[in-house]
Amino acid sequence: MPIAIAANGNLIQMSDRFDVPGLSPRLAARMAEIEPFHVVELVTRAQALEASGRRVINMVVGEPDFPTPAPIVEAAMRALRDNRLRYTPALGIAPLRQAISDWYQERQVVDVPSTRIGVTTGSSAALLLTMGVLLNPGDEVLMADPGYPCNRHFVRAMEGRALGIPVGADTAYQLTADLIEQHWTARTVAVLVASPSNPTGTLIAPEELRRIHDVVRARGARLIVDEIYQGLTYGVDARTVLAVAEDVFVINSFSKYFCMTGWRLGWLVAPGAYIPAVEKLAQNLFISSPDLSQQAALAAFHPDTLKEAERNRQAFEAQRDYLLTAVRKLGFEVPVTPQGAFYLYANASALTPDSHHFCLDLLARAGVAITPGLDFGQHRCAEHVRFSYPKPIPVLEEGVARIEKYLASR
Ligand SMILES: Cc1ncc(COP(=O)(O)O)c(C=O)c1O
């Protein structure tokens, strides 16, 4: 059965009955610009290797290896037993919106009224809704290249144009206020940043974020900040942009910090004036996020859940420390120590002129799957690869040992 890959690197099996005799597809023009993940080919091969009995070390998937914390699962089981799952209000059940608001107050000492919070089907829906309420056809959104690959497709799906700005180690792979000013065009209506970022795990310093906000606001555009990895930082505390600005769109999710990728639940904080538009669009596109996941997520802020989330965070930090040292020893260059998320974005140019080919060969010969830079943009993509490290250290050790052997044998 053919296999595609979702945003986070997971597999989706697709029906192989694509062909209807006599029906040639007449696809919308936008579909030519919405790309699948290049890593699909690699993951398909990894699956085939595993099916043939070979163990593959998978450092492609962008999700925690830990299960969802027990209090969340128990809350879900209670909700299932009550058997009263229904559509909910489009922006989520009131207690969950309030719990998220309280979470901002407790964790960040920031007052975010629950009326500005919309619960969404993963942060993916939050990103799509944001683009939907902001963009007219041809409007431009500035974003970093490399960046999370779906972002440009959310923009395209809503008829906008994504402009990837090349970023490198000199700015910790992040946009800066200066870069934004340099690349601004008459069509720019929004700027999207992620801190910590996927694929680089790097953060934007609070002063720079404030400057970025000033530049964007001065031009009458909107700043969108993806804070999905915010709880996952190491040795540094990431403050929400909401601490310095109210007129921003903030994207967040239960997927990563709360280990709930499969529950498809996230949230959006929007400036109050946009909420009726967000609500109207959410009603029409989704009706509501899954009631079951919302009931379950009410337990996400329970002290026992938070203890587990913190233990997980510490484990990710140890995994990062191990893998960062190990890949640097192997000859990959990671010039900026990632302080968040669970990715290493490594320059492999000392080892290969073509990271895509390198990833395919590494998989075929060593059974290790990592993502080629091509999946995250165009800028120097052939030099880079991404390691996703939320795995037990012994698994990472085996991956490293295999890469070492592979490099020595070439
Ligand atoms: C930066 C970033 N934003 C958004 C998402 C979407 O996540 P979800 O829809 O599970 O909340 C991801 C997933 O990997 C991501 O890395």
Short mmCIF file of C-alpha atoms and ligand atoms in Angstrom, two decimals, residues 6-9 62-63 120-127 147-151 154 194-199 226-229 251-256 260-262 264-267 341-343 386, ligand 1:
data_model
loop_
_atom_site.label_atom_id
_atom_site.label_comp_id
_atom_site.label_asym_id
_atom_site.label_seq_id
_atom_site.Cartn_x
_atom_site.Cartn_y
_atom_site.Cartn_z
CA ALA A 6 2.32 13.61 7.82
CA ALA A 7 3.78 16.89 9.05
CA ASN A 8 5.47 15.34 12.02
CA GLY A 9 7.04 12.52 10.05
CA GLY A 62 8.93 14.62 15.12
CA GLU A 63 7.08 13.36 18.14
CA THR A 120 -8.14 23.92 17.53
CA THR A 121 -7.54 20.56 15.90
CA GLY A 122 -3.81 20.59 16.53
CA SER A 123 -1.80 23.73 15.99
CA SER A 124 -2.07 22.84 12.31
CA ALA A 125 -5.69 24.07 12.38
CA ALA A 126 -4.59 27.15 14.32
CA LEU A 127 -2.10 27.97 11.56
CA GLY A 147 11.45 26.27 8.55
CA TYR A 148 8.51 23.98 9.26
CA PRO A 149 7.49 22.78 5.79
CA CYS A 150 3.71 22.98 6.24
CA ASN A 151 3.81 26.72 6.89
CA PHE A 154 -1.02 26.78 4.92
CA ALA A 194 8.74 29.88 15.51
CA SER A 195 10.64 29.87 18.78
CA PRO A 196 11.93 27.25 19.47
CA SER A 197 12.01 26.31 15.82
CA ASN A 198 11.58 23.16 13.82
CA PRO A 199 14.03 22.07 12.28
CA ASP A 226 4.50 29.53 16.70
CA GLU A 227 5.18 28.57 20.32
CA ILE A 228 4.42 24.85 19.97
CA TYR A 229 7.80 23.87 21.45
CA ILE A 251 0.07 29.19 17.93
CA ASN A 252 0.39 26.40 20.48
CA SER A 253 -0.43 22.74 20.90
CA PHE A 254 -0.90 19.82 23.25
CA SER A 255 1.06 17.66 20.79
CA LYS A 256 4.64 18.04 21.96
CA MET A 260 -0.57 14.26 22.66
CA THR A 261 0.29 14.23 18.96
CA GLY A 262 -2.40 11.69 18.09
CA ARG A 264 -5.02 16.42 17.50
CA LEU A 265 -5.45 19.33 19.85
CA GLY A 266 -3.89 22.75 19.89
CA TRP A 267 -4.83 26.35 20.41
CA ALA A 341 12.30 21.39 20.68
CA PHE A 342 13.85 17.98 19.96
CA TYR A 343 15.80 18.45 16.75
CA ARG A 386 17.78 17.01 10.65
C1 LIG B 1 6.84 24.13 14.25
C2 LIG B 1 5.60 23.29 14.18
N1 LIG B 1 4.41 23.91 14.16
C3 LIG B 1 3.26 23.19 14.08
C4 LIG B 1 3.28 21.80 14.03
C5 LIG B 1 1.96 21.07 13.94
O1 LIG B 1 1.71 20.29 15.07
P1 LIG B 1 0.28 19.86 15.61
O2 LIG B 1 -0.71 20.07 14.52
O3 LIG B 1 0.43 18.44 16.01
O4 LIG B 1 -0.02 20.74 16.81
C6 LIG B 1 4.51 21.12 14.08
C7 LIG B 1 4.55 19.63 14.01
O5 LIG B 1 5.58 18.99 13.94
C8 LIG B 1 5.70 21.88 14.15
O6 LIG B 1 6.91 21.30 14.20
#
